[in-house]
Amino acid sequence: MLRTVSQRLTLWYSLLFAILALAAFLFVYVQLAAGLDRQTDERLQAKAREFARTYRTRGAQGLKIEFATEANGAGKRRVFFRLVGPDGGLRAASDERAWKNLVASLAQHPVRNMQIETRHIPGRESAVRLLSKRLNDGSVLQIATTIEENQDLLEDYRETFSTAFFILLACGGLGAYFISRRAMAGVRQVTAAAASIAAGHLDQPLPPGNHRGAEIEDLAAAFATMQRRIAALIAELTTVIDNVAHDLRMPITRIRGMAETTLSGENNLAAFRDMAVAVIEESDRLVAMVNTILELAQIDAGTLPLPDEVVDLAQVVREAAELFLPAGEDRGIDLQWQVPTEPLFIRGDVRGMQRVVANLLDNAVKYTPAGGRVDLQVSASADEVTLMVSDSGVGIDEDAMRHVFDRFYRGDASRSTPGSGLGLSLARAIVTAHHGRITVTSQPNMGSRFLVALPRITPPAG
Ligand code: ADP
């Protein structure tokens, strides 16, 4: 029944409201009742002092007259006075007729110095307040008065409060319901938007809110961010799938083309042999590409545990440079390297580092025309080892520089050179997995410079 937050809020708010209203009522009621009692008692005491004075000055007879006057003035049913002598004999009293029951009960009532009490008398609807006072000569003065007005007043108060209480509770409950519904309106909006995202409407923006409150705005903002992120991921996924499909189709088409040409051509063994060799080469390239794609995905997802080896980056770079020297020479490129003789250690995967260096070197050689130059440099600070690969090649323009590390990105000028557009993204994934950074600076037609910085570790003992 109390399924929604609004309903629960309304219930709690109304309960709290009712408890507070009741507490306030009780407080005022108790104060009011005590105040009324005090007032009555003060009046009784003043009257008692007045009568005692009269008794002293004018005796019982004077008191009798005053009792009658006072009783007539105030109403014989409303007040009653009497004076009882020390011997128990009645000395003076106002009209007793309306007070017989009280008088009967007073007989067995011992009186100390002075006392005030409330009495319920049979035959009377409302209680009476009774003052009894022992005077100096031992006689007892008694004054009774109805407290009907006080009780009527308190009853009025109770009735007024109970009516007001239900009206207030109804208004408060309704108010609480509307306020909480309004507060939850933003949540409902965001929920509807989330449901719409879940239904696949990723491009639908969240409806702008008006005064929904900071919490709801934060929630909406978090949803909007999530929505953008999902949209971006899906877009990236679509691009990657497009590129993979495209890049796989080309070699497969080539393989098919070769097979077709061979079949329709001269039927000799040499032609079939050539085709087989070409098919194997294409297949190897395909497999390498698929492996790189898988590896990239695994590194990005963090599912591939990074080997925890101590790697001497200086040695890795030296070996790579020596490996690439012949290729550079073949293309008329001057390959130079400056690598310290002492080992520079990092922690991670030797094979991964070899691939990073090989990819950077391969690109440098690939994108540098004959007569150009490629430089390799390794240096170290206290906590970082830095590798720099620079070339005097074709360079990269500003726009392309933003994308060179993206998967499958290939510069316009690179279409003629073989490659998959995966080398730099793999290099970046490996470097990032090693807690390092890879950056590029370049100027078109002047050359490019790639920098890789990795956390250095102190040489292991031994
Ligand atoms: P690939 O070399 O297979 O095309 P990469 O991911 O290694 O893929 O490089 C992405 C793109 O970055 C290349 O297509 C090329 O346009 C550009 N690039 C990378 N290295 C260099 C470089 N040293 N000089 C000029 N352009 C480069």
XYZ file of C-alpha atoms and ligand atoms in Angstrom:
489
model
C 0.000 0.000 0.000
C 2.794 2.440 0.920
C 4.774 1.669 -2.181
C 5.930 5.100 -3.227
C 8.283 7.482 -1.459
C 5.601 10.210 -1.674
C 3.130 8.034 0.213
C 5.647 7.165 2.883
C 6.773 10.775 3.241
C 3.139 11.838 3.577
C 2.517 9.265 6.278
C 5.626 10.151 8.280
C 5.046 13.856 7.884
C 1.396 13.547 9.010
C 2.386 11.393 11.977
C 5.028 13.870 13.047
C 2.591 16.697 12.522
C -0.055 14.972 14.664
C 2.393 14.192 17.463
C 3.722 17.770 17.533
C 0.205 19.260 17.466
C -0.909 16.962 20.306
C 2.157 17.810 22.370
C 1.553 21.532 21.842
C -2.099 21.094 22.810
C -1.240 19.160 25.967
C 1.311 21.751 27.005
C -1.128 24.649 26.591
C -3.934 22.650 28.239
C -1.921 21.821 31.336
C -0.716 25.424 31.632
C -4.233 26.767 31.178
C -5.785 24.386 33.732
C -3.081 25.185 36.287
C -3.513 28.924 35.665
C -7.289 28.723 36.140
C -6.890 26.726 39.381
C -4.381 29.242 40.663
C -6.744 32.104 39.917
C -9.634 30.413 41.749
C -7.447 29.642 44.756
C -6.199 33.214 44.956
C -9.797 34.437 44.922
C -10.725 31.943 47.673
C -7.788 33.000 49.830
C -8.580 36.703 49.439
C -12.165 35.994 50.426
C -10.982 33.954 53.460
C -8.793 36.833 54.639
C -11.714 39.244 54.240
C -14.070 36.989 56.246
C -11.452 36.449 58.986
C -11.161 40.217 59.326
C -14.933 40.628 59.566
C -15.091 37.848 62.176
C -12.395 39.550 64.224
C -14.049 42.957 64.102
C -17.759 42.182 63.965
C -17.991 38.629 65.296
C -20.116 35.746 64.035
C -23.112 37.961 63.650
C -21.281 40.366 61.309
C -19.978 37.391 59.351
C -23.494 35.966 58.978
C -24.638 39.197 57.319
C -21.603 39.307 55.056
C -22.090 35.630 54.085
C -25.662 36.376 53.057
C -24.706 39.479 51.105
C -21.882 37.758 49.287
C -23.983 34.658 48.522
C -26.777 36.787 47.177
C -24.356 38.733 45.052
C -22.544 35.741 43.566
C -25.487 33.297 43.431
C -26.531 30.905 46.140
C -25.858 27.852 43.988
C -22.454 29.083 43.075
C -20.923 29.886 46.450
C -21.300 28.641 49.977
C -19.718 29.963 53.209
C -19.843 28.753 56.779
C -18.082 29.132 60.096
C -17.998 26.231 62.551
C -17.045 26.850 66.157
C -14.244 24.925 67.930
C -16.959 22.850 69.577
C -18.338 21.781 66.176
C -21.409 23.992 66.401
C -22.376 26.007 63.316
C -21.803 29.747 63.989
C -22.724 31.240 60.646
C -23.517 29.985 57.123
C -24.895 31.187 53.808
C -27.919 29.507 52.213
C -27.308 25.752 52.576
C -30.115 24.440 50.390
C -28.054 23.893 47.264
C -25.098 22.574 49.243
C -26.645 19.826 51.438
C -24.470 17.071 50.034
C -21.338 19.090 50.607
C -22.337 19.944 54.136
C -23.003 16.257 54.853
C -19.532 15.320 53.689
C -17.906 18.153 55.585
C -19.023 16.709 58.955
C -16.453 13.902 58.908
C -13.779 16.156 57.631
C -10.993 17.155 60.025
C -9.371 20.487 59.187
C -5.801 21.349 59.774
C -4.418 24.868 59.419
C -5.608 25.599 55.947
C -6.331 23.494 52.881
C -7.771 23.912 49.416
C -9.144 20.938 47.511
C -11.376 19.993 44.609
C -14.495 17.995 45.463
C -17.020 16.162 43.416
C -20.379 16.369 45.065
C -23.213 13.996 44.240
C -25.998 15.834 42.446
C -23.701 18.433 40.910
C -22.428 18.215 37.407
C -19.226 20.126 37.912
C -16.737 19.897 40.733
C -16.301 22.550 43.456
C -13.214 24.049 44.951
C -13.279 24.114 48.764
C -11.106 26.203 51.107
C -11.036 25.316 54.812
C -9.145 27.532 57.264
C -8.762 27.260 61.017
C -8.988 30.696 62.583
C -7.109 31.853 65.731
C -9.928 30.956 68.126
C -10.102 27.382 66.782
C -13.210 27.878 64.697
C -13.160 26.740 61.068
C -14.047 28.955 58.131
C -15.090 27.128 54.958
C -15.658 28.631 51.516
C -16.870 26.577 48.538
C -17.216 27.786 44.968
C -18.164 26.073 41.778
C -15.443 25.881 39.137
C -17.954 25.379 36.382
C -16.599 28.252 34.271
C -13.093 26.864 34.396
C -14.286 23.451 33.343
C -16.471 24.912 30.619
C -13.508 26.866 29.335
C -11.289 23.793 29.306
C -13.973 21.788 27.584
C -14.377 24.496 24.940
C -10.673 24.409 24.438
C -10.677 20.629 24.019
C -13.512 20.773 21.513
C -11.975 23.609 19.506
C -8.667 21.805 19.433
C -10.095 18.496 18.273
C -11.905 20.190 15.380
C -8.843 22.237 14.499
C -6.645 19.165 14.869
C -8.499 17.200 12.197
C -8.633 20.156 9.827
C -4.926 20.832 10.366
C -4.058 17.153 9.967
C -6.023 16.926 6.712
C -4.421 20.115 5.350
C -0.968 19.054 6.568
C -1.341 15.578 5.061
C -2.557 16.966 1.748
C 0.229 19.543 1.747
C 2.812 16.871 2.515
C 1.455 14.694 -0.280
C 1.651 17.485 -2.871
C 5.071 18.657 -1.719
C 6.536 15.154 -1.802
C 4.913 14.440 -5.157
C 6.409 17.635 -6.504
C 9.802 16.726 -5.061
C 9.585 13.313 -6.686
C 8.470 14.720 -10.042
C 12.125 15.194 -11.039
C 12.895 11.585 -10.130
C 9.974 10.435 -12.250
C 11.298 12.499 -15.150
C 14.773 10.992 -14.844
C 13.280 7.498 -14.514
C 11.256 8.030 -17.671
C 14.386 9.255 -19.466
C 16.365 6.239 -18.200
C 13.614 3.929 -19.427
C 13.745 5.632 -22.795
C 17.545 5.199 -22.893
C 17.059 1.546 -21.992
C 14.612 1.281 -24.898
C 17.416 2.430 -27.198
C 16.658 6.154 -27.641
C 20.206 7.186 -26.866
C 20.081 10.495 -28.680
C 17.030 11.804 -26.826
C 18.213 14.470 -24.378
C 16.879 14.535 -20.813
C 14.065 17.093 -20.495
C 15.435 20.282 -18.940
C 14.225 20.711 -15.360
C 12.792 23.765 -13.702
C 13.692 24.026 -10.022
C 13.970 20.291 -9.516
C 16.528 20.723 -6.735
C 20.269 20.120 -6.690
C 20.000 16.379 -5.940
C 17.723 15.768 -8.903
C 19.843 17.993 -11.152
C 22.918 15.974 -10.114
C 21.066 12.740 -10.874
C 19.944 14.108 -14.237
C 23.508 15.256 -14.971
C 24.875 11.817 -14.049
C 22.326 10.235 -16.377
C 23.150 12.648 -19.172
C 26.868 11.844 -18.764
C 26.104 8.135 -18.815
C 23.938 8.605 -21.882
C 26.704 10.490 -23.708
C 29.274 7.887 -22.660
C 27.107 4.998 -23.875
C 26.436 6.841 -27.136
C 30.174 7.496 -27.575
C 31.010 3.859 -26.784
C 28.433 2.589 -29.240
C 29.707 5.006 -31.890
C 33.279 3.842 -31.227
C 32.214 0.221 -31.329
C 30.409 0.781 -34.612
C 33.488 2.472 -36.108
C 35.747 -0.317 -34.875
C 33.436 -2.973 -36.289
C 33.229 -1.059 -39.607
C 36.996 -0.785 -39.740
C 37.564 -4.402 -38.782
C 35.092 -5.531 -41.430
C 36.727 -3.274 -44.000
C 40.258 -4.296 -43.088
C 39.388 -7.986 -43.118
C 37.502 -7.783 -46.398
C 40.443 -6.354 -48.317
C 42.921 -9.218 -47.726
C 40.140 -11.791 -48.122
C 39.153 -10.195 -51.435
C 42.799 -10.253 -52.436
C 43.106 -13.949 -51.539
C 39.941 -14.711 -53.490
C 41.191 -12.686 -56.445
C 44.491 -14.558 -56.494
C 42.705 -17.922 -56.372
C 40.370 -16.890 -59.163
C 43.193 -15.612 -61.378
C 45.189 -18.788 -60.810
C 42.200 -21.007 -61.593
C 41.314 -19.210 -64.775
C 44.952 -18.894 -65.902
C 47.433 -21.433 -67.134
C 47.047 -24.669 -65.315
C 50.640 -25.177 -64.236
C 52.086 -26.137 -60.892
C 54.344 -23.076 -60.575
C 51.340 -20.729 -60.736
C 49.590 -22.722 -58.011
C 52.739 -22.668 -55.918
C 53.016 -18.853 -56.253
C 49.386 -18.540 -55.276
C 49.881 -20.737 -52.213
C 52.852 -18.609 -51.094
C 50.844 -15.395 -51.569
C 47.863 -16.861 -49.721
C 50.058 -17.859 -46.803
C 51.537 -14.342 -46.649
C 48.129 -12.696 -46.755
C 46.794 -15.131 -44.164
C 49.727 -14.410 -41.847
C 49.043 -10.700 -42.125
C 45.370 -11.335 -41.434
C 46.132 -13.477 -38.392
C 48.586 -10.874 -37.093
C 45.968 -8.190 -37.475
C 43.271 -10.223 -35.745
C 45.726 -10.996 -32.940
C 46.549 -7.328 -32.522
C 42.845 -6.457 -32.374
C 42.266 -9.126 -29.726
C 45.314 -8.049 -27.760
C 44.241 -4.413 -27.836
C 40.792 -5.343 -26.603
C 42.288 -7.410 -23.794
C 44.743 -4.714 -22.715
C 41.964 -2.094 -22.776
C 39.627 -4.327 -20.775
C 42.417 -5.070 -18.306
C 41.842 -8.814 -18.642
C 45.406 -9.474 -19.785
C 47.608 -9.624 -16.684
C 50.771 -7.612 -17.275
C 53.923 -9.699 -16.753
C 55.845 -8.354 -13.786
C 59.409 -8.464 -15.066
C 62.325 -6.140 -14.519
C 63.009 -4.695 -17.955
C 66.166 -2.871 -19.020
C 64.720 -0.367 -21.466
C 68.177 0.712 -22.655
C 68.889 -2.828 -23.806
C 65.469 -3.220 -25.468
C 66.053 -0.026 -27.473
C 69.630 -0.970 -28.412
C 68.522 -4.374 -29.718
C 65.612 -2.857 -31.651
C 67.885 -0.259 -33.249
C 70.312 -2.938 -34.344
C 67.415 -4.957 -35.756
C 66.114 -2.019 -37.783
C 69.497 -0.861 -39.030
C 69.467 -2.998 -42.213
C 65.909 -1.950 -43.094
C 66.898 1.691 -42.659
C 69.973 1.246 -44.795
C 67.890 -0.439 -47.503
C 65.665 2.631 -47.653
C 68.530 5.095 -47.529
C 67.763 6.279 -44.048
C 70.379 7.233 -41.524
C 69.423 5.510 -38.245
C 71.268 6.796 -35.172
C 70.835 5.946 -31.540
C 72.010 7.362 -28.256
C 71.535 4.880 -25.493
C 73.349 4.942 -22.127
C 75.550 1.948 -21.461
C 74.184 1.495 -17.930
C 70.872 -0.337 -17.597
C 67.699 1.720 -17.068
C 65.075 -0.395 -15.371
C 61.328 -0.298 -15.574
C 58.817 -2.874 -14.387
C 56.560 -4.735 -16.791
C 56.524 -6.766 -19.971
C 59.688 -7.122 -22.105
C 57.776 -8.321 -25.139
C 55.304 -5.434 -24.828
C 58.146 -2.914 -24.621
C 59.806 -4.503 -27.661
C 56.568 -4.041 -29.582
C 56.252 -0.383 -28.542
C 59.804 0.404 -29.666
C 59.429 -1.665 -32.847
C 56.153 0.076 -33.785
C 57.628 3.558 -33.267
C 60.772 2.664 -35.183
C 58.818 0.984 -37.953
C 56.642 4.097 -38.381
C 59.656 6.417 -38.301
C 61.366 4.425 -41.040
C 58.107 3.940 -42.980
C 57.139 7.628 -43.002
C 60.593 9.020 -43.739
C 61.685 9.299 -47.370
C 65.117 8.177 -48.534
C 67.911 10.467 -47.408
C 66.145 11.222 -44.173
C 67.199 10.514 -40.665
C 65.810 8.659 -37.665
C 67.091 9.260 -34.131
C 66.597 7.141 -31.058
C 67.408 8.425 -27.609
C 66.992 6.953 -24.156
C 67.482 9.101 -21.062
C 66.483 8.904 -17.425
C 65.668 11.094 -14.463
C 65.427 9.869 -10.875
C 61.964 8.423 -11.352
C 61.380 8.210 -15.101
C 62.936 6.575 -18.136
C 62.233 8.415 -21.389
C 62.464 7.117 -24.930
C 62.447 9.513 -27.845
C 61.987 8.443 -31.467
C 62.308 11.308 -33.914
C 62.433 11.365 -37.683
C 62.839 13.880 -40.484
C 59.925 12.383 -42.386
C 56.592 13.504 -43.759
C 55.277 14.679 -40.370
C 51.712 14.763 -39.151
C 49.321 17.690 -39.462
C 47.513 19.108 -36.454
C 44.199 17.464 -37.205
C 45.724 14.011 -37.714
C 47.809 14.385 -34.545
C 44.619 14.181 -32.471
C 43.809 10.779 -33.999
C 47.099 8.970 -34.535
C 46.573 6.922 -31.354
C 43.000 5.956 -32.327
C 42.311 2.436 -33.426
C 42.443 1.942 -37.210
C 43.386 5.548 -37.805
C 45.579 5.947 -40.840
C 46.772 9.275 -42.123
C 45.724 10.239 -45.653
C 49.336 10.169 -46.807
C 49.766 6.648 -45.419
C 47.268 4.959 -47.707
C 50.066 3.987 -50.067
C 52.140 2.409 -47.280
C 51.154 -0.938 -45.818
C 49.724 -0.889 -42.298
C 46.587 -1.418 -40.286
C 46.322 1.763 -38.207
C 46.702 -0.349 -35.071
C 50.412 0.134 -34.305
C 50.162 3.375 -32.320
C 46.970 2.409 -30.512
C 48.634 -0.819 -29.406
C 51.724 1.139 -28.328
C 49.598 3.512 -26.299
C 47.604 0.686 -24.692
C 50.844 -1.046 -23.628
C 52.437 2.169 -22.325
C 49.284 3.079 -20.377
C 49.165 -0.418 -18.881
C 52.742 0.265 -17.690
C 51.554 3.509 -16.031
C 53.457 5.561 -18.581
C 52.636 8.269 -21.139
C 53.122 8.456 -24.862
C 52.996 11.786 -26.695
C 53.723 13.118 -30.145
C 54.919 16.433 -31.555
C 55.234 16.942 -35.258
C 55.375 19.387 -38.119
C 54.251 18.434 -41.600
C 57.202 17.843 -43.930
C 59.671 18.440 -41.100
C 59.349 15.243 -39.116
C 57.769 13.771 -36.027
C 58.902 13.092 -32.502
C 57.348 10.440 -30.276
C 58.088 10.459 -26.538
C 57.459 7.567 -24.182
C 57.921 8.135 -20.433
C 57.773 5.197 -18.018
C 58.194 4.979 -14.232
C 61.771 4.039 -13.392
C 62.569 1.465 -10.715
C 65.793 1.097 -8.744
C 68.016 -1.733 -9.991
C 67.222 -4.946 -8.151
C 69.902 -6.131 -5.744
C 72.375 -8.614 -7.158
P 49.943 2.436 -39.527
O 51.347 2.864 -39.467
O 49.776 0.982 -39.646
O 49.140 3.194 -40.503
P 49.841 3.432 -36.802
O 48.836 3.265 -35.758
O 51.238 2.955 -36.512
O 49.276 2.756 -38.113
O 49.915 4.963 -37.189
C 48.720 5.659 -37.428
C 48.978 6.807 -38.385
O 49.799 7.791 -37.766
C 49.710 6.444 -39.638
O 48.815 5.993 -40.627
C 50.384 7.726 -40.024
O 49.502 8.547 -40.775
C 50.666 8.399 -38.726
N 52.063 8.222 -38.282
C 52.497 7.365 -37.334
N 53.825 7.498 -37.153
C 54.239 8.482 -37.990
C 55.501 9.123 -38.257
N 56.631 8.732 -37.631
N 55.534 10.090 -39.180
C 54.396 10.473 -39.832
N 53.186 9.930 -39.620
C 53.098 8.956 -38.703
